[in-house]
mmCIF file of C-alpha atoms and ligand atoms in Angstrom:
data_model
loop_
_atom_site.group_PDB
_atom_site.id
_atom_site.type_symbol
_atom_site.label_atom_id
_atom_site.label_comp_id
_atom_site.label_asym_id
_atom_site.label_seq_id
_atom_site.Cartn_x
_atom_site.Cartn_y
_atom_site.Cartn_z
ATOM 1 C CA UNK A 1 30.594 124.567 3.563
ATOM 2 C CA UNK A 2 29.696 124.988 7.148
ATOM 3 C CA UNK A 3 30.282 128.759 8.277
ATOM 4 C CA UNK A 4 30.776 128.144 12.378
ATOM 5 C CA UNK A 5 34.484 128.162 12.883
ATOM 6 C CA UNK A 6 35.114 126.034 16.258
ATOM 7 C CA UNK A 7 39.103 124.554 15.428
ATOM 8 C CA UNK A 8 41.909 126.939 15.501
ATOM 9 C CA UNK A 9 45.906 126.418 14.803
ATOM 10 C CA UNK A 10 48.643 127.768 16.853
ATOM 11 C CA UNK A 11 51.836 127.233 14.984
ATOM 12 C CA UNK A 12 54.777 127.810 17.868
ATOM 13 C CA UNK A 13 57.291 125.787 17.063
ATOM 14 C CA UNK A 14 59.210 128.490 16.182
ATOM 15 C CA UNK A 15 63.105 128.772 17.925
ATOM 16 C CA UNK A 16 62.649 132.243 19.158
ATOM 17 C CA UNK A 17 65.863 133.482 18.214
ATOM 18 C CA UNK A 18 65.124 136.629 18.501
ATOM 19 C CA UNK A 19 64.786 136.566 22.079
ATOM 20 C CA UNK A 20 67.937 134.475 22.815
ATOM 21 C CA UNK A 21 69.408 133.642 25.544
ATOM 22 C CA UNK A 22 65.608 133.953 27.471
ATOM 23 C CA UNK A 23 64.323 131.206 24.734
ATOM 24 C CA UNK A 24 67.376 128.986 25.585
ATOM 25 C CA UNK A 25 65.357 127.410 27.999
ATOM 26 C CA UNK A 26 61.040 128.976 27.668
ATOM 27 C CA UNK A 27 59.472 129.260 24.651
ATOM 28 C CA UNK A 28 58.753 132.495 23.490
ATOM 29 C CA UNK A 29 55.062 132.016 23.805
ATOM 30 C CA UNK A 30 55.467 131.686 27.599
ATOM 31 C CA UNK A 31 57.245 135.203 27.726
ATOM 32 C CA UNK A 32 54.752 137.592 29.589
ATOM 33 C CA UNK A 33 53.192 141.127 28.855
ATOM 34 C CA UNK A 34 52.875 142.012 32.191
ATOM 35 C CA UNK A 35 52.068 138.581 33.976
ATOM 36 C CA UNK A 36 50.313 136.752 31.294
ATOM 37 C CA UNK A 37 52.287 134.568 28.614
ATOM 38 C CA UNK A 38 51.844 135.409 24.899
ATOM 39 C CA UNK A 39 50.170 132.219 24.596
ATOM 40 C CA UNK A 40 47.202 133.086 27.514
ATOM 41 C CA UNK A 41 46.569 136.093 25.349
ATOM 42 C CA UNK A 42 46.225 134.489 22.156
ATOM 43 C CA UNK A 43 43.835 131.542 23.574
ATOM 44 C CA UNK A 44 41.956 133.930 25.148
ATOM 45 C CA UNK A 45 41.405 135.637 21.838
ATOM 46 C CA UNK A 46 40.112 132.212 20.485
ATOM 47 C CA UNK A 47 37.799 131.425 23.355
ATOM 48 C CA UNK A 48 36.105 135.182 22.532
ATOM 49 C CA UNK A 49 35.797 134.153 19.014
ATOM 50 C CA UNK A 50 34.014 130.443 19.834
ATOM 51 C CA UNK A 51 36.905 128.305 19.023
ATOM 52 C CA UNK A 52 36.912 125.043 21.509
ATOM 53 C CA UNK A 53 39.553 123.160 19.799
ATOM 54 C CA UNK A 54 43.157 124.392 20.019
ATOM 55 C CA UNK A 55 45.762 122.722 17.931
ATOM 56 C CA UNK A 56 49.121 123.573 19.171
ATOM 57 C CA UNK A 57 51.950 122.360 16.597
ATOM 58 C CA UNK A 58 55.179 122.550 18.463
ATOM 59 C CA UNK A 59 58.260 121.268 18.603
ATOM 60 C CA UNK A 60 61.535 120.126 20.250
ATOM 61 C CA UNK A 61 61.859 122.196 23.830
ATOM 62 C CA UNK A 62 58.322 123.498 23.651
ATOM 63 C CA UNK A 63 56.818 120.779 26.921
ATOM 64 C CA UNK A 64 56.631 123.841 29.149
ATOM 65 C CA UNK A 65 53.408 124.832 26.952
ATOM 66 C CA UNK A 66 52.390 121.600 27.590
ATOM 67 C CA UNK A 67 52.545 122.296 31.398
ATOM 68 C CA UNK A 68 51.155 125.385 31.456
ATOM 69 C CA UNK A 69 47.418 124.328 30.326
ATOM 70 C CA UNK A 70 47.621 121.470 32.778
ATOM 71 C CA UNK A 71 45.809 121.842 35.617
ATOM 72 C CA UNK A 72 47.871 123.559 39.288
ATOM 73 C CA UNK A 73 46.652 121.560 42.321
ATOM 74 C CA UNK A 74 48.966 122.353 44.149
ATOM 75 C CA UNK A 75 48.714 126.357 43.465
ATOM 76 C CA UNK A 76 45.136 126.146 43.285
ATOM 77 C CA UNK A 77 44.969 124.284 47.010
ATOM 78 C CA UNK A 78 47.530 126.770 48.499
ATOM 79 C CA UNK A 79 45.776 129.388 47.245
ATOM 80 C CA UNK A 80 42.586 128.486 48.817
ATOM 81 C CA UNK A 81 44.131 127.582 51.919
ATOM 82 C CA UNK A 82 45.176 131.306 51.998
ATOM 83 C CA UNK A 83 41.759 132.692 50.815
ATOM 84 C CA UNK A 84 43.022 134.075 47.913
ATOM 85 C CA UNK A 85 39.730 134.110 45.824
ATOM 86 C CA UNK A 86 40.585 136.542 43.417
ATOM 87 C CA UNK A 87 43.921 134.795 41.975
ATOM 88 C CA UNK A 88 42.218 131.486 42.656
ATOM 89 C CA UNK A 89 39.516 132.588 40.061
ATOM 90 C CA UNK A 90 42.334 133.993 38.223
ATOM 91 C CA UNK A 91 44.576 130.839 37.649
ATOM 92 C CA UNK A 92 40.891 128.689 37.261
ATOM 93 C CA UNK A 93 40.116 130.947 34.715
ATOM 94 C CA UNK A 94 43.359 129.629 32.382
ATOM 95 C CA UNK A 95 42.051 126.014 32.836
ATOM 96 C CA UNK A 96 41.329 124.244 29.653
ATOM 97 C CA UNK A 97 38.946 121.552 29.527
ATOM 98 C CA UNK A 98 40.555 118.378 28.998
ATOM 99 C CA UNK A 99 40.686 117.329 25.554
ATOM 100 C CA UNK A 100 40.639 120.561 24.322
ATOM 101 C CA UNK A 101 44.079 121.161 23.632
ATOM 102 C CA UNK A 102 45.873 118.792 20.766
ATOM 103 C CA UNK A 103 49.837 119.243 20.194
ATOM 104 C CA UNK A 104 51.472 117.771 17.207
ATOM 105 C CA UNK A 105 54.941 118.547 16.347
ATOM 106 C CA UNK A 106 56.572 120.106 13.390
ATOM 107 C CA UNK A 107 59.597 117.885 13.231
ATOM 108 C CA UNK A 108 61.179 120.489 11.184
ATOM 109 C CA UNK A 109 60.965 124.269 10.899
ATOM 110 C CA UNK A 110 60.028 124.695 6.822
ATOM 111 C CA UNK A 111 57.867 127.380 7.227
ATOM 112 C CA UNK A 112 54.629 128.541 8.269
ATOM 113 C CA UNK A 113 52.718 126.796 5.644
ATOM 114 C CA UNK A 114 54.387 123.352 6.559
ATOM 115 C CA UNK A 115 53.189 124.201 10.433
ATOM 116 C CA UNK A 116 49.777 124.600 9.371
ATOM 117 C CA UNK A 117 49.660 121.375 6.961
ATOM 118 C CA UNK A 118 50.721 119.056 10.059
ATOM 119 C CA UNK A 119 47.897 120.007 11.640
ATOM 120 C CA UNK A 120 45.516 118.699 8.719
ATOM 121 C CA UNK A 121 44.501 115.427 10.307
ATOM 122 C CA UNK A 122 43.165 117.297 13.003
ATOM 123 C CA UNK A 123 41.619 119.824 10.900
ATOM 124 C CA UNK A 124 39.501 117.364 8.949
ATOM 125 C CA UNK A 125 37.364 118.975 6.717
ATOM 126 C CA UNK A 126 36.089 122.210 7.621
ATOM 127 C CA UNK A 127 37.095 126.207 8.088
ATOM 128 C CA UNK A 128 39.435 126.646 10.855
ATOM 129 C CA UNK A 129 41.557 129.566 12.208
ATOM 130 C CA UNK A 130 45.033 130.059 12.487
ATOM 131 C CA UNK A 131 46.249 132.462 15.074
ATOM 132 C CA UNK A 132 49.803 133.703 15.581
ATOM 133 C CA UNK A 133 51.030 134.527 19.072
ATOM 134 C CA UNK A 134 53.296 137.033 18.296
ATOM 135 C CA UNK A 135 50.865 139.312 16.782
ATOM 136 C CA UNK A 136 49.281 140.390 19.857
ATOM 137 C CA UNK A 137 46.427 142.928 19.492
ATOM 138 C CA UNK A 138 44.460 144.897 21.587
ATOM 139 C CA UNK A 139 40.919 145.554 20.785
ATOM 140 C CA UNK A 140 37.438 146.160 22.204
ATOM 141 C CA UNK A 141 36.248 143.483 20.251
ATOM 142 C CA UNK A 142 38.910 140.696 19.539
ATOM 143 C CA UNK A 143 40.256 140.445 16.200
ATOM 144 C CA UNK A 144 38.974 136.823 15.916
ATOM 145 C CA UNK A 145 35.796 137.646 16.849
ATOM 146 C CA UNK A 146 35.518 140.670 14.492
ATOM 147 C CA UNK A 147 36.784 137.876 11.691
ATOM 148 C CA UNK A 148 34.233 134.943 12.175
ATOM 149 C CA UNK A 149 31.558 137.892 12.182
ATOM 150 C CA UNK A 150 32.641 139.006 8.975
ATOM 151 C CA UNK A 151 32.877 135.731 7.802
ATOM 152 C CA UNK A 152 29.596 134.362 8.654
ATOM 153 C CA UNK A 153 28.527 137.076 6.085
ATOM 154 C CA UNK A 154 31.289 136.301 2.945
ATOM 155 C CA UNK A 155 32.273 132.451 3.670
ATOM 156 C CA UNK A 156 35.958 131.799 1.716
ATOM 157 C CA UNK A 157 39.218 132.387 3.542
ATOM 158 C CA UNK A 158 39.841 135.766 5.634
ATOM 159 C CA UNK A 159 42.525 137.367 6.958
ATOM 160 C CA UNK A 160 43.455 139.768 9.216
ATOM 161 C CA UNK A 161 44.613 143.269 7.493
ATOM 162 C CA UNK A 162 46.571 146.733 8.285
ATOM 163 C CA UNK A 163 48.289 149.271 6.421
ATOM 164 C CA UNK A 164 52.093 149.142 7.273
ATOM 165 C CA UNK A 165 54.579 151.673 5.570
ATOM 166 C CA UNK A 166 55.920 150.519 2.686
ATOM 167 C CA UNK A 167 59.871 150.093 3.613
ATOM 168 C CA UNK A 168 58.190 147.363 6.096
ATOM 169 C CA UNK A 169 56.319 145.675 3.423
ATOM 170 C CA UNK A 170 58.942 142.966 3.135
ATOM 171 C CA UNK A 171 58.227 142.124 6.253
ATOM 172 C CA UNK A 172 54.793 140.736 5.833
ATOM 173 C CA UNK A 173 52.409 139.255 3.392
ATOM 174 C CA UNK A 174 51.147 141.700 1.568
ATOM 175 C CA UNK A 175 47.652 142.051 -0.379
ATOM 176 C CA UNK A 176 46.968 143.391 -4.278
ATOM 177 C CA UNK A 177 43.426 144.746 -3.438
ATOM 178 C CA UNK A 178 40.976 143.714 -6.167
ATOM 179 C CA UNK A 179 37.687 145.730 -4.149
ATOM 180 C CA UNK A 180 37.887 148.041 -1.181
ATOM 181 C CA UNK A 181 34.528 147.595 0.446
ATOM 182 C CA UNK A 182 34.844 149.442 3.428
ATOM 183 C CA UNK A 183 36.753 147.535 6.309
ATOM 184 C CA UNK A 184 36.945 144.393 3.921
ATOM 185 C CA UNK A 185 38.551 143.962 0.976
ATOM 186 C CA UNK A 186 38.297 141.259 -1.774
ATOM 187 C CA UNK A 187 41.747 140.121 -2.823
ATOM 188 C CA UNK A 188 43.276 139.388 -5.869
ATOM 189 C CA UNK A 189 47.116 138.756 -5.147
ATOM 190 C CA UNK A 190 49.154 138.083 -2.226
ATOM 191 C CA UNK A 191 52.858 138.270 -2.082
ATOM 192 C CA UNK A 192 54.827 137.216 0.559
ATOM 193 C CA UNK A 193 57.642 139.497 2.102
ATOM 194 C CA UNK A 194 57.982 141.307 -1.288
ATOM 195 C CA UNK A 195 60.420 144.287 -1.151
ATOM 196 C CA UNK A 196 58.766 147.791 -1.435
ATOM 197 C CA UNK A 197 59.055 148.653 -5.448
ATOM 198 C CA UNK A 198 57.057 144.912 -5.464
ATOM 199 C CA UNK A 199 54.615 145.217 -2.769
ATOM 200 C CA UNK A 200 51.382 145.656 -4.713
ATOM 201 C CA UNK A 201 49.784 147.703 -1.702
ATOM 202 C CA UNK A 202 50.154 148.928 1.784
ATOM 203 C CA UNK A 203 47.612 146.577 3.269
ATOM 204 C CA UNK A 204 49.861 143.920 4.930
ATOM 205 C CA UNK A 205 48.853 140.411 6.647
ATOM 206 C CA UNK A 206 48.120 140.453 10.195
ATOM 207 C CA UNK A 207 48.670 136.933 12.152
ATOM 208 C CA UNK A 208 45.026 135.877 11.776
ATOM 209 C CA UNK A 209 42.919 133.357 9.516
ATOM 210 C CA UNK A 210 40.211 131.775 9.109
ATOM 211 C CA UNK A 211 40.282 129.347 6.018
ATOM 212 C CA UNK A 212 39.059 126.835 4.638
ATOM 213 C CA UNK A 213 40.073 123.111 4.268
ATOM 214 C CA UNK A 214 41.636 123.528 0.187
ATOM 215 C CA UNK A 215 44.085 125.592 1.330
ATOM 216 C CA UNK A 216 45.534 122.235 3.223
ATOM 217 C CA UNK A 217 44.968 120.516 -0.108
ATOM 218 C CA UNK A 218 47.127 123.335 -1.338
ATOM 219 C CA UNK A 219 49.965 122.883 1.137
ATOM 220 C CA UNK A 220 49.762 119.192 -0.182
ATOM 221 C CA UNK A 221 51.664 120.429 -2.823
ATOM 222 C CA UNK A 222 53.414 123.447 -2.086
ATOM 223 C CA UNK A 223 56.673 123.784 -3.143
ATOM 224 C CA UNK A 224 59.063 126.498 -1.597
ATOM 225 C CA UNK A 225 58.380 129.869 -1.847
ATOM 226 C CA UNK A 226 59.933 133.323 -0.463
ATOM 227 C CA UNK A 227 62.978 132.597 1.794
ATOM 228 C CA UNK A 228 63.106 129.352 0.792
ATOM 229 C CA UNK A 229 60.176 128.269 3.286
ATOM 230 C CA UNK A 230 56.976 126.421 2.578
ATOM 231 C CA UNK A 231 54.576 129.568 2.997
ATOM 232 C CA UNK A 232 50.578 129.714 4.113
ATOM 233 C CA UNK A 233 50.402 132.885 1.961
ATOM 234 C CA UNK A 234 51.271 131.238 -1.397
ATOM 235 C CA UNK A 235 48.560 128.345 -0.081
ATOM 236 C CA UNK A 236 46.169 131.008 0.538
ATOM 237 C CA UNK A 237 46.663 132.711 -2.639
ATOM 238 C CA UNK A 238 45.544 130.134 -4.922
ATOM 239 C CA UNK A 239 42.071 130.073 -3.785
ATOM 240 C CA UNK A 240 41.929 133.185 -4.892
ATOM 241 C CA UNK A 241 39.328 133.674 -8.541
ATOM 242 C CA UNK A 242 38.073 130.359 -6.885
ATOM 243 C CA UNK A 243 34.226 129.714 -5.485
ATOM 244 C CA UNK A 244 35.481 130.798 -1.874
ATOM 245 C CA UNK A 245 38.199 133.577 -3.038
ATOM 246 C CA UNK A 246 39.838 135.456 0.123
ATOM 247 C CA UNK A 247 39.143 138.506 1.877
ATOM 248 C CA UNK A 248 41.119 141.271 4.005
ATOM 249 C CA UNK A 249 39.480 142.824 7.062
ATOM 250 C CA UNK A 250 41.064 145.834 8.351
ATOM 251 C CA UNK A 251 40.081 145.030 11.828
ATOM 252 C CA UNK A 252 39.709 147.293 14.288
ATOM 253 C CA UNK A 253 42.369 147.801 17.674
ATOM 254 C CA UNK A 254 46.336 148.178 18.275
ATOM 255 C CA UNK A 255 48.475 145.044 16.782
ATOM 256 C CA UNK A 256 52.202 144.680 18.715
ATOM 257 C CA UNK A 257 54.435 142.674 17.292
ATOM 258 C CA UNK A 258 56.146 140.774 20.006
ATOM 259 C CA UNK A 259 57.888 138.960 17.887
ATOM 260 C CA UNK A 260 60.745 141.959 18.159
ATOM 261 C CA UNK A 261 62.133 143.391 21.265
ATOM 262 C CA UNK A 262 60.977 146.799 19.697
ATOM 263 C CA UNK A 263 57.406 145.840 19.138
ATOM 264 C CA UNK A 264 57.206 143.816 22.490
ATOM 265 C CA UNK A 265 58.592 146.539 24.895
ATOM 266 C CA UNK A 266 55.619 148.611 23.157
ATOM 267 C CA UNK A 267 52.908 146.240 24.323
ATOM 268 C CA UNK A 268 54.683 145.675 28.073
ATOM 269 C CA UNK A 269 54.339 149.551 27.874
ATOM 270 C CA UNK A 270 50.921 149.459 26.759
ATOM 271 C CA UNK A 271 48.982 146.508 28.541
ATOM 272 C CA UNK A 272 50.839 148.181 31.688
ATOM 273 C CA UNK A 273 49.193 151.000 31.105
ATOM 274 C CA UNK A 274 45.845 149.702 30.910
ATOM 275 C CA UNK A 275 45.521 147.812 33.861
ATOM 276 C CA UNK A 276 43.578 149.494 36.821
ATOM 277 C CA UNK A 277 46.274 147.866 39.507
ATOM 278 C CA UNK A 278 49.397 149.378 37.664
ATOM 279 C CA UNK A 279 48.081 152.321 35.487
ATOM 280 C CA UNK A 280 48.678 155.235 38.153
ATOM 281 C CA UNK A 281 52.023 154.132 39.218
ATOM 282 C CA UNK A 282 53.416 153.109 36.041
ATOM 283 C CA UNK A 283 52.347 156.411 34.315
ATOM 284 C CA UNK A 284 53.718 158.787 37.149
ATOM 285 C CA UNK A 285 57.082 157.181 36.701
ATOM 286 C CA UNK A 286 57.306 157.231 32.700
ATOM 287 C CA UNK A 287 55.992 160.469 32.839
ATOM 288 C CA UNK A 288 58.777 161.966 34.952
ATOM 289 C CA UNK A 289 61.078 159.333 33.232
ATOM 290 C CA UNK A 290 60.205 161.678 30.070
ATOM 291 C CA UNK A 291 60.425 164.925 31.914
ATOM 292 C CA UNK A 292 63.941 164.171 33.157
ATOM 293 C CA UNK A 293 65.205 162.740 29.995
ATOM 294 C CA UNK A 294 63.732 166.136 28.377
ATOM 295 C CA UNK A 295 65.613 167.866 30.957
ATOM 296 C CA UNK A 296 68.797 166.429 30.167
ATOM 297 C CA UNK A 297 69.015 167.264 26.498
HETATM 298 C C1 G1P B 1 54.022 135.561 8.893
HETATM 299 C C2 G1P B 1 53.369 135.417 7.524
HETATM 300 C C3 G1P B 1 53.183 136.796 6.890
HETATM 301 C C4 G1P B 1 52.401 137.708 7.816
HETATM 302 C C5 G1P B 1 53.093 137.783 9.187
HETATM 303 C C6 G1P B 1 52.235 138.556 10.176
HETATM 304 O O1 G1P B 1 55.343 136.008 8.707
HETATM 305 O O2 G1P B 1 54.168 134.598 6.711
HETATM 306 O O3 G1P B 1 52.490 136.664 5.669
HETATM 307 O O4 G1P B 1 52.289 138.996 7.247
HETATM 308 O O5 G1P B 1 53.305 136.463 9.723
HETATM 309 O O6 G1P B 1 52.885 138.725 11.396
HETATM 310 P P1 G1P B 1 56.462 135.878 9.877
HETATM 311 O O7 G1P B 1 56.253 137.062 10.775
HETATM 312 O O8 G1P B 1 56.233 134.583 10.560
HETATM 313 O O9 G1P B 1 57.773 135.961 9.172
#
């Protein structure tokens, strides 16, 4: 099996109900950390790692994603017009090539595992990644890229690992460690959203894979698993004692999860932070937003 990973799977055809009434009428992967969507963030992410196809499976009310990878000739001539090289380069810089993107739609929401199996055709046969947008994570080396270089080294499926505390266990799937090597791990159980007395470790799934083409063959099959939705983590787990098996890679950087207000107010805080243009002005006023909330108690 090839090892160069070039195809990877967005699944957002998720409702967004979370972030009702904004997802009434944008998906969720449009919301931005600071100015760019969810979505920029994650293709970017993909890019870094190699990928050049992008399989986007969406669904009803999702066209604006459509739009937003199209190209802007009207933006990008007013722009110019104005000599505004720097955003020009900026808004150029979020062109895809055409061709690049492929959206199929999940006609109905039965999980993440279902998401992933409509892409298959596209897939074909060989190891692809799946990335999920609301797992947003900040690192000096992207996640994906830290992934495919780990995986160039162990083949089989791979995906993304973190220690969570265990009363947020059922919020993830979660990994029964069979080796601790270091950053990786080789697994041998996965349970999806168990509830802390059955989480078999602290070393949860992060929104990032790269596997290969069985676990499709898997979804093939897959009945319904926790919460009554066809899952990619009961897929993933029965390659496991196979030739490829599957591996954990505590990666290295900060993961948000913006798919809660909680967890997406911490990355608005954060990405604000790090960029040069808002850094000095956004720290002076949470730092005397602290001082005078201090005061007051
Ligand atoms: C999905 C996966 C889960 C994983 C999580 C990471 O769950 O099913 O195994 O741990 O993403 O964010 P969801 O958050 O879609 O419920």
């Amino acid at each position: 099996m090839q090892r160069k990973v070039t195809k990877a799977v967005f699944p957002v055809a998720g409702l967004g109900t979370r972030f009702l009434p904004a997802t009434k009428s944008i998906p969720k992967e449009i919301m931005t950390l600071v100015d760019r969507p969810l979505i920029q963030y994650a293709i970017d992410e993909a890019r870094a790692a190699g990928i050049t196809e992008f399989i986007f499976v969406t669904s009803r009310g999702k066209s604006a994603l459509e739009d937003y990878f199209d190209l802007a000739p009207e933006l990008e001539a007013a722009l110019h017009s104005k000599g505004k090289t720097e955003m020009l380069e900026m808004l150029r810089d979020t062109n895809m090539e055409s061709g690049a993107i492929a959206h199929i739609r999940q006609h109905k929401a039965l999980g993440l595992g279902h998401a992933v199996w409509c892409a298959r055709r596209l897939i074909g046969n060989e190891p692809f990644a799946v990335i999920l947008t609301d797992d947003v994570i900040a690192a000096e080396t992207p996640c994906l890229q830290q992934m495919v270089e780990a995986y160039e080294e162990t083949g089989g499926n791979m995906v993304a690992a973190m220690e969570v505390a265990p009363e947020k266990a059922s919020s993830y799937g979660v990994l029964d460690v069979a080796e601790d090597l270091g950053s990786l791990v080789k697994v041998r159980g996965m349970v999806e959203k168990p509830s802390a007395e059955e989480a078999p470790s602290n070393l949860a799934v992060i929104g990032r894979y790269i596997l290969t083409p069985k676990v499709l063959d898997n979804l093939n099959n897959m009945k319904a698993g926790a919460g009554g939705e066809i899952q990619l983590t009961d897929a993933i787990a029965q390659e496991i004692g196979g030739d490829d098996g599957v591996y954990g890679l505590r990666f290295r950087g900060q993961r948000f999860d913006c798919g809660s207000k909680a967890g997406f107010l911490q990355a608005t805080v954060a990405f604000g932070l790090s960029r040069p243009d808002l850094s000095e002005e956004f720290s002076t006023y949470l730092n005397e937003l602290v001082s005078s909330q201090k005061a007051a108690q």
